[in-house]
């Protein structure tokens, strides 16, 4: 009887029928190499995500400003909407009234009028004392003329005529600010040396016609030059123009590039939720920095305008009115960043996040059970919603984000409205899921991943 022998044990490291058998030492070495490769891979992803995050945060303020320049300056309706309130600002009306009054009175030769009066009195045989004293009427005559012209000009400037002329002129000269910022001096708003001036030609024409109608025939002879008001004066204008030209060029694609880089940073990072939280928080900080920067620029602007060129109150009104949409956009993005960071935090594993999710789950569960007890049973639909909570939550949040993207110039109120609607819809879906009449429908949602 032939003896049976066991097959020889496979030699470690040798191929046995398509499988490689490793010794314990080789297996341990393989695991060390695998862990090292995994660590290197994670470090590479973290490094790439961190680099994209830094670029995103640096570009975020520039993207907001570039989008504002592109939208406000190139969109006629937006531009008119921006500058239209200036016609109703008392500080601006006062400046325009004073400048136009000075312009009109300066074209009236009061001294010639008093000289003619003195000659007429002398020819009429008036006493020499009366004739000599008539020259002293120049001052009171100029004061009376200034008062009369100021009243007429003020009525024009504070009327609907001025507001309509202001809006119409700005609508026709919609590219004026583009010309100013890019150095094109063929527009109503011009850059002259270190000054930015606003051409009031249309307004002067309106005032001239009103003066003629009021009996000031000489007003029709008022010359056309000197119809400008200084808005800004600074030695850094040429540098500002270069920067704005670059922002105008980048305005169309820089915001898109910033969003793409932020999305890539979140996607590349091993911990997506944590990177979303960091990115949103960073963008919020950069929006605060931008708001502080706008306040600093406002101070620089007010200091750069001489009071003789433009009173401080009028300069402040002009600046605040012109950049109000930029300030609103920055505040809106700040709120969006805070809401995004809060959402990312609430989906995390922290005790606070779990507590909030548990509380929300108990609340919707209790409401759903009460609804089911009242005879309203969502049945299959409720069970489907309960089994697809993560999917439905993502869809609702995505639709809310899409609504903000499609919303033209969303404000803080618009963000609050969309966030409120998203929360209401999520609560309703949770209640419907809990009203399916099945035990455990109101269980606490599963803990989100890192």
Tab-separated table of C-alpha atoms in Angstrom:
chain	number	residue	atom	x	y	z
A	1	UNK	CA	0.000	0.000	0.000
A	2	UNK	CA	1.525	3.201	-1.130
A	3	UNK	CA	2.119	5.744	1.565
A	4	UNK	CA	0.378	9.106	1.261
A	5	UNK	CA	2.561	12.168	1.505
A	6	UNK	CA	1.319	15.709	2.111
A	7	UNK	CA	1.972	18.249	-0.623
A	8	UNK	CA	4.938	20.425	0.110
A	9	UNK	CA	4.106	23.730	1.830
A	10	UNK	CA	4.208	26.665	-0.552
A	11	UNK	CA	7.341	28.658	-0.380
A	12	UNK	CA	6.702	32.207	0.810
A	13	UNK	CA	6.742	34.758	-1.944
A	14	UNK	CA	6.151	32.173	-4.683
A	15	UNK	CA	3.230	32.131	-7.126
A	16	UNK	CA	0.923	29.197	-6.389
A	17	UNK	CA	-1.766	28.927	-8.992
A	18	UNK	CA	-2.250	32.653	-9.461
A	19	UNK	CA	-2.001	33.587	-5.784
A	20	UNK	CA	1.038	34.977	-4.079
A	21	UNK	CA	1.601	33.706	-0.585
A	22	UNK	CA	3.370	36.126	1.708
A	23	UNK	CA	5.104	35.342	4.917
A	24	UNK	CA	4.061	37.124	8.078
A	25	UNK	CA	7.071	39.383	7.828
A	26	UNK	CA	6.351	40.211	4.181
A	27	UNK	CA	2.693	40.865	4.966
A	28	UNK	CA	3.619	43.241	7.777
A	29	UNK	CA	6.039	45.024	5.451
A	30	UNK	CA	3.321	45.319	2.814
A	31	UNK	CA	0.917	46.825	5.332
A	32	UNK	CA	3.531	49.364	6.390
A	33	UNK	CA	4.132	50.349	2.774
A	34	UNK	CA	0.387	50.586	2.144
A	35	UNK	CA	-0.155	52.819	5.171
A	36	UNK	CA	2.783	55.000	4.137
A	37	UNK	CA	1.385	55.324	0.612
A	38	UNK	CA	-2.024	56.161	2.017
A	39	UNK	CA	-0.536	58.823	4.296
A	40	UNK	CA	1.439	60.309	1.397
A	41	UNK	CA	-1.702	60.309	-0.737
A	42	UNK	CA	-3.715	62.064	1.970
A	43	UNK	CA	-0.926	64.580	2.548
A	44	UNK	CA	-0.819	65.320	-1.184
A	45	UNK	CA	-4.569	65.838	-1.256
A	46	UNK	CA	-4.434	68.085	1.795
A	47	UNK	CA	-1.600	70.094	0.238
A	48	UNK	CA	-3.495	70.511	-3.040
A	49	UNK	CA	-6.726	71.426	-1.267
A	50	UNK	CA	-4.891	73.927	0.953
A	51	UNK	CA	-3.286	75.597	-2.058
A	52	UNK	CA	-6.648	75.874	-3.817
A	53	UNK	CA	-8.184	77.226	-0.621
A	54	UNK	CA	-5.576	79.981	-0.312
A	55	UNK	CA	-6.071	81.003	-3.949
A	56	UNK	CA	-9.848	80.983	-3.462
A	57	UNK	CA	-9.673	83.215	-0.408
A	58	UNK	CA	-7.346	85.655	-2.155
A	59	UNK	CA	-9.586	85.831	-5.223
A	60	UNK	CA	-12.907	86.064	-3.349
A	61	UNK	CA	-12.835	89.837	-2.642
A	62	UNK	CA	-11.509	90.570	-6.128
A	63	UNK	CA	-14.267	88.425	-7.634
A	64	UNK	CA	-16.957	90.366	-5.763
A	65	UNK	CA	-15.519	93.723	-6.845
A	66	UNK	CA	-15.022	92.524	-10.425
A	67	UNK	CA	-18.596	91.268	-10.635
A	68	UNK	CA	-19.835	94.606	-9.261
A	69	UNK	CA	-17.801	96.569	-11.793
A	70	UNK	CA	-19.027	94.372	-14.621
A	71	UNK	CA	-22.698	94.391	-13.610
A	72	UNK	CA	-23.073	97.967	-12.398
A	73	UNK	CA	-21.097	99.662	-15.133
A	74	UNK	CA	-22.080	97.649	-18.193
A	75	UNK	CA	-25.775	97.147	-17.345
A	76	UNK	CA	-27.713	100.291	-18.258
A	77	UNK	CA	-30.652	99.677	-15.946
A	78	UNK	CA	-28.351	98.752	-13.084
A	79	UNK	CA	-26.235	101.842	-13.625
A	80	UNK	CA	-29.263	104.149	-13.722
A	81	UNK	CA	-30.648	102.429	-10.639
A	82	UNK	CA	-27.333	103.142	-8.922
A	83	UNK	CA	-27.046	106.864	-9.679
A	84	UNK	CA	-30.722	107.851	-9.802
A	85	UNK	CA	-31.078	108.443	-6.020
A	86	UNK	CA	-28.383	111.125	-6.167
A	87	UNK	CA	-30.845	113.531	-7.813
A	88	UNK	CA	-32.980	113.432	-4.650
A	89	UNK	CA	-30.151	113.823	-2.146
A	90	UNK	CA	-30.298	117.273	-0.481
A	91	UNK	CA	-26.496	117.451	-0.221
A	92	UNK	CA	-26.084	116.864	-3.961
A	93	UNK	CA	-28.948	119.224	-4.816
A	94	UNK	CA	-27.332	121.924	-2.685
A	95	UNK	CA	-23.993	121.536	-4.461
A	96	UNK	CA	-25.588	121.606	-7.898
A	97	UNK	CA	-27.707	124.638	-6.975
A	98	UNK	CA	-24.732	126.586	-5.611
A	99	UNK	CA	-22.516	125.744	-8.587
A	100	UNK	CA	-25.135	126.643	-11.161
A	101	UNK	CA	-26.044	129.837	-9.314
A	102	UNK	CA	-22.412	130.916	-9.240
A	103	UNK	CA	-22.073	129.999	-12.898
A	104	UNK	CA	-25.101	132.103	-13.919
A	105	UNK	CA	-24.279	135.129	-11.770
A	106	UNK	CA	-20.665	135.135	-12.966
A	107	UNK	CA	-21.937	135.726	-16.475
A	108	UNK	CA	-23.804	138.877	-15.466
A	109	UNK	CA	-21.632	142.021	-15.468
A	110	UNK	CA	-23.033	143.748	-12.402
A	111	UNK	CA	-20.374	146.462	-12.531
A	112	UNK	CA	-21.467	147.382	-16.046
A	113	UNK	CA	-25.062	147.631	-14.842
A	114	UNK	CA	-24.135	149.990	-11.995
A	115	UNK	CA	-21.945	152.038	-14.343
A	116	UNK	CA	-24.860	152.418	-16.727
A	117	UNK	CA	-27.059	153.452	-13.808
A	118	UNK	CA	-24.526	156.085	-12.690
A	119	UNK	CA	-24.305	157.464	-16.220
A	120	UNK	CA	-28.091	157.593	-16.513
A	121	UNK	CA	-28.345	159.468	-13.203
A	122	UNK	CA	-25.645	161.921	-14.245
A	123	UNK	CA	-27.336	162.524	-17.588
A	124	UNK	CA	-30.607	163.113	-15.757
A	125	UNK	CA	-28.969	165.834	-13.642
A	126	UNK	CA	-28.916	163.969	-10.374
A	127	UNK	CA	-26.777	165.450	-7.587
A	128	UNK	CA	-23.145	164.356	-7.694
A	129	UNK	CA	-23.469	162.703	-4.290
A	130	UNK	CA	-26.244	160.480	-5.627
A	131	UNK	CA	-24.257	159.652	-8.744
A	132	UNK	CA	-21.146	158.749	-6.738
A	133	UNK	CA	-23.122	156.628	-4.299
A	134	UNK	CA	-24.780	154.674	-7.109
A	135	UNK	CA	-21.559	152.727	-7.623
A	136	UNK	CA	-22.030	151.268	-4.155
A	137	UNK	CA	-25.121	149.491	-5.429
A	138	UNK	CA	-22.949	146.842	-7.102
A	139	UNK	CA	-22.750	144.750	-3.944
A	140	UNK	CA	-26.459	144.803	-3.050
A	141	UNK	CA	-27.355	144.319	-6.710
A	142	UNK	CA	-25.132	141.263	-6.968
A	143	UNK	CA	-26.560	139.898	-3.717
A	144	UNK	CA	-30.131	140.444	-4.915
A	145	UNK	CA	-29.310	138.852	-8.281
A	146	UNK	CA	-27.665	135.872	-6.573
A	147	UNK	CA	-30.646	135.389	-4.296
A	148	UNK	CA	-33.116	135.541	-7.182
A	149	UNK	CA	-31.117	133.173	-9.396
A	150	UNK	CA	-30.502	130.791	-6.486
A	151	UNK	CA	-34.220	130.538	-5.830
A	152	UNK	CA	-34.996	129.765	-9.465
A	153	UNK	CA	-32.170	127.251	-9.781
A	154	UNK	CA	-33.172	125.587	-6.495
A	155	UNK	CA	-36.750	125.156	-7.724
A	156	UNK	CA	-35.428	123.535	-10.890
A	157	UNK	CA	-32.980	121.254	-9.091
A	158	UNK	CA	-35.522	120.112	-6.488
A	159	UNK	CA	-38.263	119.500	-9.052
A	160	UNK	CA	-39.123	116.472	-11.127
A	161	UNK	CA	-37.597	118.262	-14.095
A	162	UNK	CA	-34.120	117.918	-12.642
A	163	UNK	CA	-34.676	114.306	-11.594
A	164	UNK	CA	-35.957	113.371	-15.039
A	165	UNK	CA	-33.071	115.216	-16.687
A	166	UNK	CA	-30.634	113.479	-14.330
A	167	UNK	CA	-31.978	110.011	-15.051
A	168	UNK	CA	-32.269	110.666	-18.772
A	169	UNK	CA	-28.741	112.036	-19.023
A	170	UNK	CA	-27.306	109.093	-17.101
A	171	UNK	CA	-29.256	106.603	-19.193
A	172	UNK	CA	-27.968	108.167	-22.403
A	173	UNK	CA	-24.461	108.303	-20.985
A	174	UNK	CA	-24.551	104.805	-19.492
A	175	UNK	CA	-20.964	104.167	-20.548
A	176	UNK	CA	-19.787	107.302	-18.729
A	177	UNK	CA	-18.335	105.522	-15.732
A	178	UNK	CA	-16.644	103.008	-18.019
A	179	UNK	CA	-14.970	105.899	-19.777
A	180	UNK	CA	-13.909	107.416	-16.480
A	181	UNK	CA	-12.494	104.194	-15.080
A	182	UNK	CA	-10.760	103.198	-18.306
A	183	UNK	CA	-9.467	106.691	-19.089
A	184	UNK	CA	-11.823	107.402	-22.011
A	185	UNK	CA	-12.493	111.155	-21.708
A	186	UNK	CA	-15.241	111.288	-24.335
A	187	UNK	CA	-17.916	110.483	-21.746
A	188	UNK	CA	-19.977	112.554	-19.330
A	189	UNK	CA	-17.921	111.338	-16.406
A	190	UNK	CA	-14.333	112.175	-17.236
A	191	UNK	CA	-10.904	111.752	-15.775
A	192	UNK	CA	-8.948	115.003	-16.135
A	193	UNK	CA	-5.470	114.689	-14.717
A	194	UNK	CA	-6.001	113.670	-11.111
A	195	UNK	CA	-9.674	114.693	-11.040
A	196	UNK	CA	-12.934	112.946	-11.873
A	197	UNK	CA	-15.646	115.364	-12.989
A	198	UNK	CA	-19.323	115.018	-13.812
A	199	UNK	CA	-20.606	116.963	-16.809
A	200	UNK	CA	-23.819	118.824	-15.896
A	201	UNK	CA	-24.461	120.099	-19.407
A	202	UNK	CA	-27.988	118.715	-19.635
A	203	UNK	CA	-28.899	120.169	-16.248
A	204	UNK	CA	-27.467	123.582	-17.162
A	205	UNK	CA	-29.556	123.598	-20.321
A	206	UNK	CA	-32.668	122.924	-18.248
A	207	UNK	CA	-31.786	125.765	-15.847
A	208	UNK	CA	-31.048	128.167	-18.682
A	209	UNK	CA	-34.445	127.554	-20.229
A	210	UNK	CA	-36.202	128.030	-16.881
A	211	UNK	CA	-34.325	131.322	-16.302
A	212	UNK	CA	-35.335	132.581	-19.731
A	213	UNK	CA	-38.943	131.656	-18.981
A	214	UNK	CA	-38.694	133.638	-15.714
A	215	UNK	CA	-37.575	136.774	-17.575
A	216	UNK	CA	-33.784	136.412	-17.453
A	217	UNK	CA	-33.259	136.817	-21.191
A	218	UNK	CA	-29.499	137.035	-20.723
A	219	UNK	CA	-29.469	133.462	-19.468
A	220	UNK	CA	-29.670	132.185	-23.020
A	221	UNK	CA	-26.213	133.611	-23.600
A	222	UNK	CA	-24.610	131.636	-20.781
A	223	UNK	CA	-21.570	129.902	-22.353
A	224	UNK	CA	-21.393	126.124	-22.495
A	225	UNK	CA	-18.032	125.521	-20.749
A	226	UNK	CA	-17.634	125.018	-17.009
A	227	UNK	CA	-20.630	122.731	-16.592
A	228	UNK	CA	-18.698	120.223	-14.560
A	229	UNK	CA	-18.589	119.243	-10.898
A	230	UNK	CA	-15.567	117.526	-9.336
A	231	UNK	CA	-16.419	114.148	-7.842
A	232	UNK	CA	-12.980	112.832	-6.966
A	233	UNK	CA	-9.432	114.177	-6.839
A	234	UNK	CA	-6.432	111.997	-6.110
A	235	UNK	CA	-2.862	111.535	-7.266
A	236	UNK	CA	-3.505	107.757	-7.456
A	237	UNK	CA	-6.170	108.010	-10.174
A	238	UNK	CA	-4.018	106.475	-12.907
A	239	UNK	CA	-3.225	103.463	-10.725
A	240	UNK	CA	-6.896	103.097	-9.820
A	241	UNK	CA	-7.812	103.177	-13.506
A	242	UNK	CA	-5.296	100.422	-14.286
A	243	UNK	CA	-6.736	98.268	-11.508
A	244	UNK	CA	-10.318	98.825	-12.644
A	245	UNK	CA	-9.462	98.051	-16.265
A	246	UNK	CA	-8.091	94.707	-15.088
A	247	UNK	CA	-11.157	94.073	-12.922
A	248	UNK	CA	-13.432	94.974	-15.819
A	249	UNK	CA	-11.691	92.427	-18.020
A	250	UNK	CA	-11.862	89.758	-15.315
A	251	UNK	CA	-15.416	90.587	-14.240
A	252	UNK	CA	-17.001	88.016	-16.520
A	253	UNK	CA	-14.970	84.983	-15.494
A	254	UNK	CA	-13.203	85.716	-12.189
A	255	UNK	CA	-16.293	84.907	-10.039
A	256	UNK	CA	-16.784	81.637	-11.920
A	257	UNK	CA	-13.117	80.754	-11.500
A	258	UNK	CA	-13.317	81.457	-7.765
A	259	UNK	CA	-16.358	79.191	-7.334
A	260	UNK	CA	-14.681	76.424	-9.334
A	261	UNK	CA	-11.509	76.635	-7.251
A	262	UNK	CA	-13.546	76.524	-4.035
A	263	UNK	CA	-15.436	73.451	-5.261
A	264	UNK	CA	-12.170	71.754	-6.251
A	265	UNK	CA	-10.678	72.471	-2.832
A	266	UNK	CA	-13.651	70.781	-1.155
A	267	UNK	CA	-13.616	67.848	-3.584
A	268	UNK	CA	-9.871	67.184	-3.380
A	269	UNK	CA	-9.677	67.323	0.408
A	270	UNK	CA	-9.997	63.908	2.114
A	271	UNK	CA	-12.494	65.376	4.617
A	272	UNK	CA	-15.039	67.077	2.357
A	273	UNK	CA	-17.302	68.378	5.093
A	274	UNK	CA	-14.447	69.853	7.102
A	275	UNK	CA	-12.989	71.555	4.045
A	276	UNK	CA	-16.423	72.967	3.188
A	277	UNK	CA	-16.621	74.352	6.714
A	278	UNK	CA	-13.137	75.881	6.450
A	279	UNK	CA	-13.767	77.301	2.967
A	280	UNK	CA	-17.071	78.887	3.924
A	281	UNK	CA	-15.579	80.346	7.105
A	282	UNK	CA	-12.610	81.719	5.175
A	283	UNK	CA	-14.807	83.363	2.565
A	284	UNK	CA	-16.867	84.905	5.354
A	285	UNK	CA	-13.707	86.363	6.888
A	286	UNK	CA	-12.632	87.746	3.507
A	287	UNK	CA	-16.013	89.419	3.087
A	288	UNK	CA	-15.527	91.103	6.452
A	289	UNK	CA	-12.084	92.229	5.263
A	290	UNK	CA	-13.683	93.628	2.096
A	291	UNK	CA	-16.280	95.560	4.119
A	292	UNK	CA	-13.498	97.015	6.247
A	293	UNK	CA	-11.593	97.876	3.072
A	294	UNK	CA	-14.598	99.722	1.665
A	295	UNK	CA	-14.798	101.746	4.874
A	296	UNK	CA	-11.097	102.603	4.593
A	297	UNK	CA	-11.475	103.583	0.936
A	298	UNK	CA	-14.414	105.793	1.922
A	299	UNK	CA	-12.219	107.631	4.410
A	300	UNK	CA	-9.459	108.015	1.820
A	301	UNK	CA	-11.984	109.283	-0.727
A	302	UNK	CA	-13.428	111.883	1.639
A	303	UNK	CA	-9.941	113.067	2.603
A	304	UNK	CA	-8.898	113.345	-1.043
A	305	UNK	CA	-11.743	115.659	-2.091
A	306	UNK	CA	-11.039	119.295	-1.168
A	307	UNK	CA	-14.046	120.990	0.480
A	308	UNK	CA	-13.820	123.713	-2.147
A	309	UNK	CA	-14.322	121.110	-4.861
A	310	UNK	CA	-17.070	119.136	-3.111
A	311	UNK	CA	-18.487	119.475	0.425
A	312	UNK	CA	-17.827	116.455	2.667
A	313	UNK	CA	-21.525	115.608	3.051
A	314	UNK	CA	-22.062	115.551	-0.707
A	315	UNK	CA	-18.888	113.517	-1.246
A	316	UNK	CA	-20.043	110.992	1.361
A	317	UNK	CA	-23.471	110.695	-0.266
A	318	UNK	CA	-21.950	110.175	-3.702
A	319	UNK	CA	-19.594	107.448	-2.457
A	320	UNK	CA	-22.217	105.657	-0.367
A	321	UNK	CA	-24.763	105.741	-3.175
A	322	UNK	CA	-22.386	104.542	-5.838
A	323	UNK	CA	-20.988	101.552	-3.913
A	324	UNK	CA	-24.142	100.551	-2.060
A	325	UNK	CA	-24.766	97.562	-4.342
A	326	UNK	CA	-21.172	96.409	-3.828
A	327	UNK	CA	-21.625	96.680	-0.082
A	328	UNK	CA	-24.951	94.821	-0.275
A	329	UNK	CA	-23.413	92.042	-2.377
A	330	UNK	CA	-20.572	91.662	0.103
A	331	UNK	CA	-22.983	91.418	3.020
A	332	UNK	CA	-25.093	88.903	1.119
A	333	UNK	CA	-22.094	86.686	0.388
A	334	UNK	CA	-21.076	86.965	4.030
A	335	UNK	CA	-24.481	85.655	5.113
A	336	UNK	CA	-24.304	82.834	2.543
A	337	UNK	CA	-20.857	81.850	3.839
A	338	UNK	CA	-22.094	81.830	7.443
A	339	UNK	CA	-25.134	79.700	6.532
A	340	UNK	CA	-22.945	77.251	4.576
A	341	UNK	CA	-20.443	76.945	7.411
A	342	UNK	CA	-23.269	76.396	9.903
A	343	UNK	CA	-24.810	73.691	7.710
A	344	UNK	CA	-21.445	71.945	7.366
A	345	UNK	CA	-20.999	72.076	11.127
A	346	UNK	CA	-24.461	70.666	11.852
A	347	UNK	CA	-23.732	67.675	9.594
A	348	UNK	CA	-20.625	66.875	11.624
A	349	UNK	CA	-20.019	64.391	14.456
A	350	UNK	CA	-19.725	66.920	17.288
A	351	UNK	CA	-21.941	66.656	20.336
A	352	UNK	CA	-23.728	69.906	19.488
A	353	UNK	CA	-24.399	68.800	15.909
A	354	UNK	CA	-25.694	65.404	17.032
A	355	UNK	CA	-27.859	67.089	19.633
A	356	UNK	CA	-29.398	69.455	17.076
A	357	UNK	CA	-30.059	66.614	14.631
A	358	UNK	CA	-31.530	64.476	17.403
A	359	UNK	CA	-33.774	67.317	18.549
A	360	UNK	CA	-34.935	67.948	14.983
A	361	UNK	CA	-35.582	64.233	14.492
A	362	UNK	CA	-37.622	63.986	17.689
A	363	UNK	CA	-39.601	67.085	16.744
A	364	UNK	CA	-40.496	65.939	13.236
A	365	UNK	CA	-41.130	62.415	14.562
A	366	UNK	CA	-43.573	63.672	17.182
A	367	UNK	CA	-45.361	65.824	14.609
A	368	UNK	CA	-45.512	62.911	12.171
A	369	UNK	CA	-46.912	60.531	14.753
A	370	UNK	CA	-49.493	63.123	15.745
A	371	UNK	CA	-50.448	63.496	12.093
A	372	UNK	CA	-50.680	59.737	11.699
A	373	UNK	CA	-52.772	59.506	14.852
A	374	UNK	CA	-55.152	62.052	13.364
A	375	UNK	CA	-55.803	59.684	10.467
A	376	UNK	CA	-53.299	61.079	7.947
A	377	UNK	CA	-51.003	58.246	6.914
A	378	UNK	CA	-48.431	58.914	4.191
A	379	UNK	CA	-47.930	55.172	3.568
A	380	UNK	CA	-45.544	54.245	0.789
A	381	UNK	CA	-44.586	57.853	0.081
A	382	UNK	CA	-43.670	58.432	3.699
A	383	UNK	CA	-41.641	55.236	3.869
A	384	UNK	CA	-39.805	56.224	0.665
A	385	UNK	CA	-39.010	59.638	2.114
A	386	UNK	CA	-37.848	58.003	5.330
A	387	UNK	CA	-35.546	55.655	3.412
A	388	UNK	CA	-34.079	58.409	1.250
A	389	UNK	CA	-33.563	61.207	3.783
A	390	UNK	CA	-30.018	61.984	2.705
A	391	UNK	CA	-30.980	62.117	-0.960
A	392	UNK	CA	-34.035	64.321	-0.464
A	393	UNK	CA	-32.121	66.637	1.894
A	394	UNK	CA	-29.392	67.094	-0.700
A	395	UNK	CA	-31.929	67.833	-3.420
A	396	UNK	CA	-33.720	70.452	-1.313
A	397	UNK	CA	-30.462	72.159	-0.327
A	398	UNK	CA	-29.288	72.042	-3.946
A	399	UNK	CA	-32.519	73.647	-5.145
A	400	UNK	CA	-32.095	76.392	-2.547
A	401	UNK	CA	-28.550	77.057	-3.740
A	402	UNK	CA	-29.761	77.081	-7.350
A	403	UNK	CA	-32.450	79.619	-6.461
A	404	UNK	CA	-29.796	81.955	-5.053
A	405	UNK	CA	-27.617	81.492	-8.133
A	406	UNK	CA	-30.509	82.313	-10.479
A	407	UNK	CA	-31.734	85.198	-8.306
A	408	UNK	CA	-30.692	88.507	-9.862
A	409	UNK	CA	-28.661	90.393	-7.284
A	410	UNK	CA	-29.844	88.533	-4.163
A	411	UNK	CA	-29.938	90.530	-0.953
A	412	UNK	CA	-29.574	89.443	2.662
A	413	UNK	CA	-33.373	89.286	2.802
A	414	UNK	CA	-33.428	86.994	-0.236
A	415	UNK	CA	-30.896	84.673	1.409
A	416	UNK	CA	-32.947	84.601	4.604
A	417	UNK	CA	-36.088	83.814	2.584
A	418	UNK	CA	-34.456	80.941	0.683
A	419	UNK	CA	-32.872	79.492	3.830
A	420	UNK	CA	-36.217	79.709	5.622
A	421	UNK	CA	-37.995	77.938	2.772
A	422	UNK	CA	-35.340	75.192	2.716
A	423	UNK	CA	-35.740	74.628	6.457
A	424	UNK	CA	-39.553	74.560	6.163
A	425	UNK	CA	-39.429	72.043	3.293
A	426	UNK	CA	-36.994	69.813	5.189
A	427	UNK	CA	-39.236	69.898	8.250
A	428	UNK	CA	-42.296	69.027	6.164
A	429	UNK	CA	-40.459	66.132	4.523
A	430	UNK	CA	-39.409	64.886	7.960
A	431	UNK	CA	-42.985	65.069	9.233
A	432	UNK	CA	-44.311	63.241	6.157
A	433	UNK	CA	-41.656	60.559	6.583
A	434	UNK	CA	-42.597	60.122	10.241
A	435	UNK	CA	-46.300	59.914	9.364
A	436	UNK	CA	-45.811	56.690	7.415
A	437	UNK	CA	-47.222	54.690	10.306
A	438	UNK	CA	-44.108	52.579	10.684
A	439	UNK	CA	-42.070	52.199	13.850
A	440	UNK	CA	-38.723	53.878	13.781
A	441	UNK	CA	-39.715	56.387	11.154
A	442	UNK	CA	-38.773	59.148	13.500
A	443	UNK	CA	-35.425	57.699	14.425
A	444	UNK	CA	-32.501	59.989	14.756
A	445	UNK	CA	-30.804	60.641	11.424
A	446	UNK	CA	-27.539	58.822	10.929
A	447	UNK	CA	-24.404	60.565	11.856
A	448	UNK	CA	-22.828	62.403	8.972
A	449	UNK	CA	-19.396	61.450	7.855
A	450	UNK	CA	-16.383	63.629	8.455
